Coordinates of C-alpha atoms in Angstrom, one line a residue:
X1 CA 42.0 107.0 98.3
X2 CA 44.0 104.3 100.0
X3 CA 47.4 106.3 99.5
X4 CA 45.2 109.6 101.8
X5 CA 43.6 106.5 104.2
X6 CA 47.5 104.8 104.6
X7 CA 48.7 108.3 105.0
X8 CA 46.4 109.1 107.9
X9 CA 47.4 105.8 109.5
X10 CA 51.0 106.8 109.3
X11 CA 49.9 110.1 110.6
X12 CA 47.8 108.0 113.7
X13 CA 50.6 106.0 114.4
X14 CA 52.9 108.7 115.0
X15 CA 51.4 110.7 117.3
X16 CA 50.5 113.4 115.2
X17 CA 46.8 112.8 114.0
X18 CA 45.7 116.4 114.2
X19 CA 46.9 117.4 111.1
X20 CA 44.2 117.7 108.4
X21 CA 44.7 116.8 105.0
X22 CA 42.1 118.0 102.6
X23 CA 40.3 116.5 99.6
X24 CA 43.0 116.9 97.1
X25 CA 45.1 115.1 99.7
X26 CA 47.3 118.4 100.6
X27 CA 47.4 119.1 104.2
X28 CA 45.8 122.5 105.3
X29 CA 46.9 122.4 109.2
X30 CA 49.7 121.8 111.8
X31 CA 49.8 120.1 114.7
X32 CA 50.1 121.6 118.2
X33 CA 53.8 122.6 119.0
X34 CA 54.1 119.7 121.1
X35 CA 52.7 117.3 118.9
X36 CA 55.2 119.0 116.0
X37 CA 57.8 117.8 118.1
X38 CA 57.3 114.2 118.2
X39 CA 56.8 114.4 114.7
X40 CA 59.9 115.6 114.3
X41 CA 61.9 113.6 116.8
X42 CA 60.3 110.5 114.7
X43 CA 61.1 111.8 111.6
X44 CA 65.1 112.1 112.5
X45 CA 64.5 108.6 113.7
X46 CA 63.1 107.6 110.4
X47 CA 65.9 109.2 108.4
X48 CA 68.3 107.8 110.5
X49 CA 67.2 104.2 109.9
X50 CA 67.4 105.4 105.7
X51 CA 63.6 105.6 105.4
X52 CA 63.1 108.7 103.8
X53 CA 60.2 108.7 102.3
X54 CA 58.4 107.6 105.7
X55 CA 60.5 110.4 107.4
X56 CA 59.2 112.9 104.7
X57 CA 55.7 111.8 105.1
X58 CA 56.0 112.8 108.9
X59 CA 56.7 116.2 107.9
X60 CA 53.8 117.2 105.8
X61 CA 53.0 120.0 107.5
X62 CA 52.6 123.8 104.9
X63 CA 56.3 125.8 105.7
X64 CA 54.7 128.5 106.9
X65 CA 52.4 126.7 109.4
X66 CA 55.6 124.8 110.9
X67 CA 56.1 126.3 114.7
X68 CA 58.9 128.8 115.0
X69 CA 61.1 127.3 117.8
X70 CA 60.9 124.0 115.4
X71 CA 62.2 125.5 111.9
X72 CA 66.1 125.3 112.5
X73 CA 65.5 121.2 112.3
X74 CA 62.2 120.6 110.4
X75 CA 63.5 123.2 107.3
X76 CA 67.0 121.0 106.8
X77 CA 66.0 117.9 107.7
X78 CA 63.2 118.5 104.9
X79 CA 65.6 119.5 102.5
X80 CA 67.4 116.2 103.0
X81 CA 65.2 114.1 102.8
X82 CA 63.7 115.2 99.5
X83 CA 67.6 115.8 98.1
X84 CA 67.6 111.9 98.7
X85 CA 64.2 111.5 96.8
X86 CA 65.3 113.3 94.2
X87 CA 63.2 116.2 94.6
X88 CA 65.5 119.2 94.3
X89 CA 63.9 122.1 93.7
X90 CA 61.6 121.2 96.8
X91 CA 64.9 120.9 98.7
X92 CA 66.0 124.4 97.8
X93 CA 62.5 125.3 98.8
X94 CA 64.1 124.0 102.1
X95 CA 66.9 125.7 102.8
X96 CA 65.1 129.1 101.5
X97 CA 62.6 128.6 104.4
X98 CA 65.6 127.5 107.0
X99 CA 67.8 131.0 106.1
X100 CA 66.3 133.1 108.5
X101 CA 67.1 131.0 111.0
X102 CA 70.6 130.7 110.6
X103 CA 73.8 132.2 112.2
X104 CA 74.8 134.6 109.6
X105 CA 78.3 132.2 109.6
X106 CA 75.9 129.4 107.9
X107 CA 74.0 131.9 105.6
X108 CA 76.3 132.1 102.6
X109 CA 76.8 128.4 102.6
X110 CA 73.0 127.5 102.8
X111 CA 72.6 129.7 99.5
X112 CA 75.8 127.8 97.6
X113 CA 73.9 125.1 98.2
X114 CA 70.8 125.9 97.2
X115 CA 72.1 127.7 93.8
X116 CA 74.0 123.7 93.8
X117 CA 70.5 122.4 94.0
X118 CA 68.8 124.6 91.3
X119 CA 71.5 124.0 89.2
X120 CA 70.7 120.5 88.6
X121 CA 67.4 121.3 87.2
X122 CA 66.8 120.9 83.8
X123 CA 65.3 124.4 82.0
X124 CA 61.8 122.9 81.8
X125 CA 61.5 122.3 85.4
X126 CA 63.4 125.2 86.3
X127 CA 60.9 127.6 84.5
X128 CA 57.7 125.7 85.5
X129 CA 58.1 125.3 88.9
X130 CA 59.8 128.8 89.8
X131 CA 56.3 130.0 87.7
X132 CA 54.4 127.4 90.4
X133 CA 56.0 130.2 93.3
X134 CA 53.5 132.1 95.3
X135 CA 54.3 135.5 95.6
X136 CA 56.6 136.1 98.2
X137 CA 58.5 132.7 99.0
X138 CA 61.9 132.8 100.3
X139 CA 63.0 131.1 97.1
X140 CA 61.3 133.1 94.2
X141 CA 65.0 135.6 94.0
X142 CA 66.9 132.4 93.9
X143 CA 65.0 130.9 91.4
X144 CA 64.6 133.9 89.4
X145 CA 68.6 134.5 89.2
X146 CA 69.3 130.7 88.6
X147 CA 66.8 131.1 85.4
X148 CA 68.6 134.7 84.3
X149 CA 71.7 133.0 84.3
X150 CA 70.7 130.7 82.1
X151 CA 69.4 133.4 80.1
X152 CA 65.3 132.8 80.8
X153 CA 63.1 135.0 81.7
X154 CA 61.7 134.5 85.3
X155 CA 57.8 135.0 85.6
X156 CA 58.2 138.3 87.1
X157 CA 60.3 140.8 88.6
X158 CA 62.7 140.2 91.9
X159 CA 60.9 140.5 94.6
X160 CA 63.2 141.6 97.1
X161 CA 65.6 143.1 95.0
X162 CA 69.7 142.4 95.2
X163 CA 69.5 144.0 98.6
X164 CA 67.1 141.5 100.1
X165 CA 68.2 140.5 103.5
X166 CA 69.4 144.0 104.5
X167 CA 67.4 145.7 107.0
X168 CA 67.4 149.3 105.8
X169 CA 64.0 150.4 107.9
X170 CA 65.9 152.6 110.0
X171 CA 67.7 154.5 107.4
X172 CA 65.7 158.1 106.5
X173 CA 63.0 158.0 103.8
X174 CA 64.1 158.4 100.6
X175 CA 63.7 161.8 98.2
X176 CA 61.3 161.9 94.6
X177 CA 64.8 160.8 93.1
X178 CA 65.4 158.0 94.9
X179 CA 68.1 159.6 97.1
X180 CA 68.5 157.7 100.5
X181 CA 71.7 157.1 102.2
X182 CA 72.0 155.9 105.4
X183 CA 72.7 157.9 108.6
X184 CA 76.0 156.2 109.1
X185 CA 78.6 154.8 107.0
X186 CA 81.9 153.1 107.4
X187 CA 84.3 152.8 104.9
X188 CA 87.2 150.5 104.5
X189 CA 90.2 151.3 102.5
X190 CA 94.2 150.9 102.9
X191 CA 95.5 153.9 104.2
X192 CA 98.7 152.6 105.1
X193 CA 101.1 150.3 103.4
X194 CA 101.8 149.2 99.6
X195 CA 98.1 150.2 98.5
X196 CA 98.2 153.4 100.2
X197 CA 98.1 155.7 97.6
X198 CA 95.2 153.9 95.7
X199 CA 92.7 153.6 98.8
X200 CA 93.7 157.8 99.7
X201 CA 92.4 158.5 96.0
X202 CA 89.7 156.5 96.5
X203 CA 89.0 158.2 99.8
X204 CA 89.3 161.2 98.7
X205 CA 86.8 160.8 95.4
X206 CA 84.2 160.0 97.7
X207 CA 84.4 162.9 100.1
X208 CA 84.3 165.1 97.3
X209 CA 81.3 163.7 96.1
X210 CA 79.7 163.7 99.4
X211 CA 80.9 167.4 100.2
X212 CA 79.2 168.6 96.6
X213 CA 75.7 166.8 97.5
X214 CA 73.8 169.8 99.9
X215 CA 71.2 167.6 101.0
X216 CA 71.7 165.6 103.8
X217 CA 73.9 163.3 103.8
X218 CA 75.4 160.5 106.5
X219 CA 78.3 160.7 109.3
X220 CA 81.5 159.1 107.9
X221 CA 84.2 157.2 109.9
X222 CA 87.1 155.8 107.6
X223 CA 89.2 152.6 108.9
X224 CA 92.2 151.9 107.5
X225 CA 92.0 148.3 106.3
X226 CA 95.5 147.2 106.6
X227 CA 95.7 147.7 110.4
X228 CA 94.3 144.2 111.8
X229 CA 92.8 143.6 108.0
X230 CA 89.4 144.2 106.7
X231 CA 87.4 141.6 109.0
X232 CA 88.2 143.7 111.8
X233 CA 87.5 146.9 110.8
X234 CA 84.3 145.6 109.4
X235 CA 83.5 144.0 112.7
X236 CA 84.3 147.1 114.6
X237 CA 82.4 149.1 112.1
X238 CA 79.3 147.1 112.9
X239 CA 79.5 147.5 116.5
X240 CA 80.0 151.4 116.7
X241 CA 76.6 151.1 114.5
X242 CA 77.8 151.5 110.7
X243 CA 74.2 150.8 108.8
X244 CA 76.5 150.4 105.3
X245 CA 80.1 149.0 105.1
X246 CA 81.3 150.7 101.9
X247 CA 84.8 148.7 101.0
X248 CA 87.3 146.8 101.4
X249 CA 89.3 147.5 98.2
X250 CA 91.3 144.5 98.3
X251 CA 90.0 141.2 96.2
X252 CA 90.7 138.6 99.0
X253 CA 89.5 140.5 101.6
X254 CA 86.0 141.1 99.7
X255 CA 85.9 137.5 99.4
X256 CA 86.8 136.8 102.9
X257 CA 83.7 139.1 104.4
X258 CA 81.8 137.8 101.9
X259 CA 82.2 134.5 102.9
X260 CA 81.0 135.7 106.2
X261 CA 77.6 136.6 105.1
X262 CA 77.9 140.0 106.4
X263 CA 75.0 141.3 109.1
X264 CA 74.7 145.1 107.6
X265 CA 75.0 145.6 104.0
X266 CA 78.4 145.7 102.3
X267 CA 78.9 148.0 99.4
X268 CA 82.5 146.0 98.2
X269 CA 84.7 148.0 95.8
X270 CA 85.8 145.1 93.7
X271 CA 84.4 142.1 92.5
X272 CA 85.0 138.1 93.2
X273 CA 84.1 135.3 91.5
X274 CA 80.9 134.4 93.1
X275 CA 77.7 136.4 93.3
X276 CA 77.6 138.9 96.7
X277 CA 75.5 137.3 99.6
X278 CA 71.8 138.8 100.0
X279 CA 71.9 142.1 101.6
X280 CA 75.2 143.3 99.7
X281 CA 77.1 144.4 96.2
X282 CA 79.9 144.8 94.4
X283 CA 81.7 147.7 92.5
X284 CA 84.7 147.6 90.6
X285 CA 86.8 148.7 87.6
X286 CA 87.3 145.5 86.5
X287 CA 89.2 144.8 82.8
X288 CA 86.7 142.2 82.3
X289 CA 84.0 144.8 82.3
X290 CA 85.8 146.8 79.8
X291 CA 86.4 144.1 76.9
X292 CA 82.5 143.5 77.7
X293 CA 81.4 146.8 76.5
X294 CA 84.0 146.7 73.6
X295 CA 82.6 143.8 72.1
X296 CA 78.9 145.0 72.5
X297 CA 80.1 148.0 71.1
X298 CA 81.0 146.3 67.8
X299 CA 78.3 144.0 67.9
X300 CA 75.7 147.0 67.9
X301 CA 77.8 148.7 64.7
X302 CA 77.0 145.1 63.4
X303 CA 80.9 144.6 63.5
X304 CA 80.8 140.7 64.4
X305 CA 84.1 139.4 62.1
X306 CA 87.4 140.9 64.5
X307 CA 91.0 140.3 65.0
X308 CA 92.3 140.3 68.0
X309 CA 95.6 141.5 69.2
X310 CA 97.0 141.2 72.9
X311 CA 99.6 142.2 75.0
X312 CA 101.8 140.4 77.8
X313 CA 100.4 141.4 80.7
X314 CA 97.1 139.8 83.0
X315 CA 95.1 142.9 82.8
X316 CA 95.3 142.6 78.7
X317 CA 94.8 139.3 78.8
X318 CA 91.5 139.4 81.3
X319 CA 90.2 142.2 78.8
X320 CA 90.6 140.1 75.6
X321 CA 89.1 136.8 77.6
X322 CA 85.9 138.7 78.5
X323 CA 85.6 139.9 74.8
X324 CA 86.1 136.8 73.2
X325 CA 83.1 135.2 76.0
X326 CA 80.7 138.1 75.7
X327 CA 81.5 138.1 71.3
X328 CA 80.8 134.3 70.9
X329 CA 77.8 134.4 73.3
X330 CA 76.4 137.3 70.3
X331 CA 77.3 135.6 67.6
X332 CA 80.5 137.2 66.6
X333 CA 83.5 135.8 65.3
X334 CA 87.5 136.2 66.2
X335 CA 89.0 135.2 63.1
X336 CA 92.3 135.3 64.7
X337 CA 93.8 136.4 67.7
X338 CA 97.5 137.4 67.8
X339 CA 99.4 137.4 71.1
X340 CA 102.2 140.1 71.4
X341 CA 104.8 138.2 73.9
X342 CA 107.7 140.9 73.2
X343 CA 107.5 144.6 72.8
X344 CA 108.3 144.8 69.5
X345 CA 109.7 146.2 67.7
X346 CA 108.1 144.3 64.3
X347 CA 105.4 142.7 64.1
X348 CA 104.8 142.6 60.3
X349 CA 105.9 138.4 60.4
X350 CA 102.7 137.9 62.4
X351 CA 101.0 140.2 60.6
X352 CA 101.1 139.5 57.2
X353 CA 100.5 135.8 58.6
X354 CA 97.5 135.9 59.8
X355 CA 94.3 134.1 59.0
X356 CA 92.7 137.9 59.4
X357 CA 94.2 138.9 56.0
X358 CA 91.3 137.0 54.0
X359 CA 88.9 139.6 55.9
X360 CA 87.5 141.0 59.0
X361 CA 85.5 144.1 60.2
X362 CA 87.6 145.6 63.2
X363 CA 90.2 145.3 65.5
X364 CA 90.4 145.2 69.0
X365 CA 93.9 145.6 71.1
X366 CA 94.1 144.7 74.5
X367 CA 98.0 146.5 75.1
X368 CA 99.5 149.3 76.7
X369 CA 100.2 152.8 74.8
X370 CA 103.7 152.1 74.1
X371 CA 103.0 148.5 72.3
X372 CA 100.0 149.9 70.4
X373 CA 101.9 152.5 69.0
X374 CA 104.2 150.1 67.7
X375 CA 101.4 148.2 66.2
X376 CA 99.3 150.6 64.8
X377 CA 101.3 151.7 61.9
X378 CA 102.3 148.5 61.3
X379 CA 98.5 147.0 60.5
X380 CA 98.3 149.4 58.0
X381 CA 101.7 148.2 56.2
X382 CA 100.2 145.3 56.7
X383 CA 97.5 145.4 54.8
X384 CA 95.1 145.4 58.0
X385 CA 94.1 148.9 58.6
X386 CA 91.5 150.6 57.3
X387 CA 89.2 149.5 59.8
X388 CA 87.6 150.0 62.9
X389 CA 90.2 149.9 66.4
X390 CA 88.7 149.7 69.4
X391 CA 90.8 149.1 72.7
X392 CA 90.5 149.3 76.4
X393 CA 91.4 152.2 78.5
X394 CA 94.8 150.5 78.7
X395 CA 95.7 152.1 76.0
X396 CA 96.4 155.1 78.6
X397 CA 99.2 153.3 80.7
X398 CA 102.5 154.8 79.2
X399 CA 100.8 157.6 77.0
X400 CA 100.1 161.0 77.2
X401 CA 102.7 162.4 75.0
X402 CA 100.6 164.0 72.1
X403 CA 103.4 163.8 69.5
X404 CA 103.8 159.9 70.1
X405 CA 100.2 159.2 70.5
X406 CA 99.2 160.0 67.1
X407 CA 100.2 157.1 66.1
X408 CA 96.8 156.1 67.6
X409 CA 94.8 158.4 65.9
X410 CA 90.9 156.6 65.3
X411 CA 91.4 154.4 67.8
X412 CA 88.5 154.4 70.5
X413 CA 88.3 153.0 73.8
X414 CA 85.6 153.2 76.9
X415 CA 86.5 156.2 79.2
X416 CA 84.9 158.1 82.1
X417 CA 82.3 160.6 82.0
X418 CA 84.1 162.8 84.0
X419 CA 87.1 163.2 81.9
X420 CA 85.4 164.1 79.0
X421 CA 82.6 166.8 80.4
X422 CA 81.8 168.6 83.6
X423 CA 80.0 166.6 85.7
X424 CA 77.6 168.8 88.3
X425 CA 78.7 168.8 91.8
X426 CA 82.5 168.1 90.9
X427 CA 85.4 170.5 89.8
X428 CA 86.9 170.0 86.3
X429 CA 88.9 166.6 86.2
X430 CA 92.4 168.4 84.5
X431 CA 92.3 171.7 86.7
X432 CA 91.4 169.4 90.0
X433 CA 94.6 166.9 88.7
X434 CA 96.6 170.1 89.1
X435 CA 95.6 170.8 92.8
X436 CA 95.0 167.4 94.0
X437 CA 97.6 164.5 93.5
X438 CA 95.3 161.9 94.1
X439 CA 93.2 163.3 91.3
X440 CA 95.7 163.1 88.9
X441 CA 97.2 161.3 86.5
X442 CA 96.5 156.8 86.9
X443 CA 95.2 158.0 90.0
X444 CA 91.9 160.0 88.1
X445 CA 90.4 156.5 87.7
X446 CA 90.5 155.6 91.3
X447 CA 89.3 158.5 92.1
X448 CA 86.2 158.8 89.8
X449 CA 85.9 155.1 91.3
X450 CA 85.6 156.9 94.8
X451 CA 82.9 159.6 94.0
X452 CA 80.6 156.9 92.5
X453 CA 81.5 154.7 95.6
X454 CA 79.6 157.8 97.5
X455 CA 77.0 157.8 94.4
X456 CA 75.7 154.3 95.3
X457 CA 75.6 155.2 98.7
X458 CA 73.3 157.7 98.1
X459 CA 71.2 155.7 95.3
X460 CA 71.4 152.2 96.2
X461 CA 68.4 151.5 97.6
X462 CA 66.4 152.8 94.6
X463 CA 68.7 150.8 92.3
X464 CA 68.3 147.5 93.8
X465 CA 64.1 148.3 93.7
X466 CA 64.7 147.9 90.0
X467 CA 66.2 146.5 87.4
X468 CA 65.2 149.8 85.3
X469 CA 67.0 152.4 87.6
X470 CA 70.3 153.8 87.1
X471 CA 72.1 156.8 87.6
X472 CA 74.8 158.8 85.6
X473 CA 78.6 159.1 87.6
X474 CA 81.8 159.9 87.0
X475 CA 83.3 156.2 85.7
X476 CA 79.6 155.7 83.7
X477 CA 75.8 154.7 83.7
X478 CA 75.8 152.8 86.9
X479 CA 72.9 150.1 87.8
X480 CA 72.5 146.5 89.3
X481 CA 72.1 143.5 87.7
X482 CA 70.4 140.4 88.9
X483 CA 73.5 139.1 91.1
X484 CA 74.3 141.9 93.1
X485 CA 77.0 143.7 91.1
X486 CA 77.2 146.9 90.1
X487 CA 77.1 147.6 86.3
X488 CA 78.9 150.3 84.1
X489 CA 78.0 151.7 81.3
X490 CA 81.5 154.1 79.9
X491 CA 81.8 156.7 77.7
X492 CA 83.5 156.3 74.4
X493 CA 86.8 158.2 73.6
X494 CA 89.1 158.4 70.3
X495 CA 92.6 159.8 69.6
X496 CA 92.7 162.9 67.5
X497 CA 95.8 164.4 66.5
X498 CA 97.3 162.9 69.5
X499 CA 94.7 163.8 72.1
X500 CA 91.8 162.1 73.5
X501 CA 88.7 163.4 73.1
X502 CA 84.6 162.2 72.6
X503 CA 84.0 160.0 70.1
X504 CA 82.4 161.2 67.1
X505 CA 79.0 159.4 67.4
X506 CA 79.1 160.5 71.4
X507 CA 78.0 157.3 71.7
X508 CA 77.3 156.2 75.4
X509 CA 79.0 159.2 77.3
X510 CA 75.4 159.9 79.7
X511 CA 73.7 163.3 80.7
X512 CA 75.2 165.0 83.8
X513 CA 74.2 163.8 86.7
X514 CA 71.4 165.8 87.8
X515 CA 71.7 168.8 90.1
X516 CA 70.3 168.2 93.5
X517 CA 70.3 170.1 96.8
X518 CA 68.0 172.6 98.7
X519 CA 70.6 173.0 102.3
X520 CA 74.0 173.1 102.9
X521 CA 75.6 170.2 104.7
X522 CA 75.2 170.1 108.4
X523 CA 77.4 169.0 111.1
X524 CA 81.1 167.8 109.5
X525 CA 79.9 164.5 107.9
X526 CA 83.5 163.1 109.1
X527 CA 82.5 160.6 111.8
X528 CA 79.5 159.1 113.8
X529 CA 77.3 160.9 116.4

């Protein structure tokens, strides 16, 4: 009681004696704006001086009472305050409350720091005070996310999904399936220069897709990202009223715009190494992904003991890092991994001395086609075959000669959809490789990357509602996780007298993509009204 009558003093003393506090000693009213104002001018005075705590008890006014032309200053001054007392999760609560009101400059800096913030929590207060969350505070996502990474369960679902912050009200109701792309769409790819060829067969993936969907679908205007750079062309994309940015292609340059916080939601085609900013995602074909689903693929055959065997080169190496995270984080064990720094020709010397010959359950090989087929024959002279080889798709680069490639006969790896079976709405991969140059070859990938490029387009609003969705493409099961990036589910291929083909579980390669469409396209789709 004398803590409530010493804080209504306070209260007195500062001008601001209309607040009411109830009986449990919360307070349940603001002040006028005016008198809002002198609180605040005293409570910068009071912080100024180091005198927090009388500073914060200035400020006990509910966040959602607190006059709008005030929150800019009362939201960060708040969050502070109570980062100096210690308290903070209430300063995340803070900054979540101050976003809105923030150049979208300052936006992906406020949420760094408030992921900063909740990653000082212990689990315990973590979980109970993100529990503690009304329904519908600016910081329940945040919250939620921090505790997924950690792997806890939040109380309950996302609220705002990993879209929240984009304005989408304007684009057209979505169809039963979830079908909803916007009306227009930029995207952002090289079309001149060294990564030409790859942003033209990403470019043209996606306006096949789009041409073989005959409902209606949104104007497109390309711009080429090397001329002036991505920031640019985003920027002017924006202004001639783009409603998504689907692109850039280019690692730094996603990193760049997302550092910006960008104002209409970004679709990016590759991924960086913090989360996308509210309102935006991120697609890629990243080698990381790939040595993910290997080892989950071994883990569900309850294959947990592997070697591991890796080439020279970064892509091999960021394959066989995520495998060996994702593994130990399961359980599993790497009872040796074997680094191949020259190409060969024998390995046996390593081979026979390896830790792996006192027993393992498979074998996974991060290397090129002309490496593994080296190796191959050689675990088997070894005394290491007979088991289970699982690689990346990798194990394409230099292949493609059937007589050679039996050498990697039983070896599986994760593959798309689309160059396995017929996928509706798209011609056959091998006789559209023969008519279209972009389609063929190293280039199919990129271009399977570019029809599910349009596929999110279409779908990502219903994906980001919920964790549950997903839809079947051309590079895999697509969905979103909790941070905004896009996830990929592949298709499993082996090679079989030299050819690839299904593997022979069909394991993972998903339905067709179901057939959609009741008009024919209208207008030519190629550029805004």
């Amino acid at each position: 009681m004398n803590r409530l009558i010493a804080l209504c003093a306070l209260l007195f003393v500062t001008g601001c004696a209309s607040v009411m506090v109830d009986r449990g000693g919360g307070t349940r009213r603001a002040a006028s704006p005016e008198r809002a104002a002198e609180q605040l001018d005293r409570a910068q005075a009071a912080s100024a001086l180091g005198e927090a705590e009388t500073a914060l008890a200035s400020l006990e006014v509910p966040a959602e009472q607190v006059p709008e032309a005030l929150r800019a200053r009362w939201h960060p001054l708040r969050a502070d305050l109570l980062e100096r007392t210690g308290d903070d999760f209430g300063a995340a609560s803070e900054l979540a409350w101050a976003a809105p009101t923030l150049a979208a400059a300052d936006r992906a800096g406020n949420a760094q720091r408030i992921a900063a913030l909740l990653g000082r929590l212990p689990d315990h207060e973590l979980a109970s005070r993100t529990s503690a969350l009304p329904p519908g505070h600016p910081l329940y996502d945040a919250a939620a996310r921090a505790m997924m990474r950690r792997g806890l369960t939040p109380p309950r679902a996302i609220e705002g999904g990993v879209v929240a912050g984009a304005d989408t009200s304007a684009w057209p109701p979505a169809d039963p399936d979830g079908y909803r792309p916007p009306e227009r769409v930029a995207v952002l790819l090289p079309l001149s220069g060294d990564l030409a060829a790859a942003g033209e067969a990403v470019r043209d993936g996606y306006l096949t897709a789009l041409y073989g969907e005959h409902r209606r679908v949104p104007a497109v205007r390309f711009y080429d990202s090397e001329v002036g750079g991505a920031g640019e062309a985003y920027a002017q994309a924006v202004a001639e009223g783009a409603q998504l940015v689907v692109g850039p292609l280019a690692q730094e340059e996603v990193a760049a715009l997302f550092a910006r916080a960008p104002q209409v939601p970004l679709l990016a085609l590759n991924r960086v190494d913090t989360p996308p900013p509210p309102g935006s995602v991120s697609f890629s074909l990243a080698p990381e992904d790939e040595g993910v689903a290997v080892a989950e693929r071994l883990l569900q055959r309850g294959l947990r003991r592997v070697l591991v065997i890796v080439g020279g080169d970064d892509h091999a190496r960021r394959s066989a890092g995520a495998f060996r995270q994702r593994l130990a984080q399961q359980g599993g064990e790497i009872v040796d991994e074997i680094a191949l720094t020259t190409p060969g020709p024998d390995y046996t010397p390593m081979l026979v001395a390896s830790p792996a010959m006192g027993g393992f359950d498979a074998v996974f090989l991060a290397m090129r086609a002309p490496q593994a087929r080296l190796l191959v024959p050689q675990l088997t002279a070894s005394g290491l075959g007979g088991r289970p080889m699982l690689a990346t798709s990798l194990i394409l680069s230099g292949g493609g000669n059937p007589q050679q490639d039996r050498e990697l006969d039983g070896v599986e790896y994760p593959e798309l959809p689309w160059a396995l079976l017929p996928q509706p709405g798209l011609p056959d991969a091998a006789s559209l490789g023969d008519r279209l140059p972009s389609a063929r070859g190293n280039a199919l990938r990129l271009f399977a990357f570019g029809v599910d490029a349009w596929k999110l387009t279409a779908y990502l609003d219903m994906l980001a509602g919920s964790s549950e969705s997903g839809i079947n493409g051309a590079t895999g099961e697509l969905g979103l996780d909790a941070f905004g990036n896009v996830t990929r589910t592949p298709a499993w291929a082996m090679f079989s007298g030299g050819r690839t083909r299904p593997a022979l579980d069909g394991a993972l390669i998903p339905e067709p993509v179901q057939p959609v469409g009741v008009e024919e396209i209208g207008g030519d789709g190629g550029a805004f009204d």
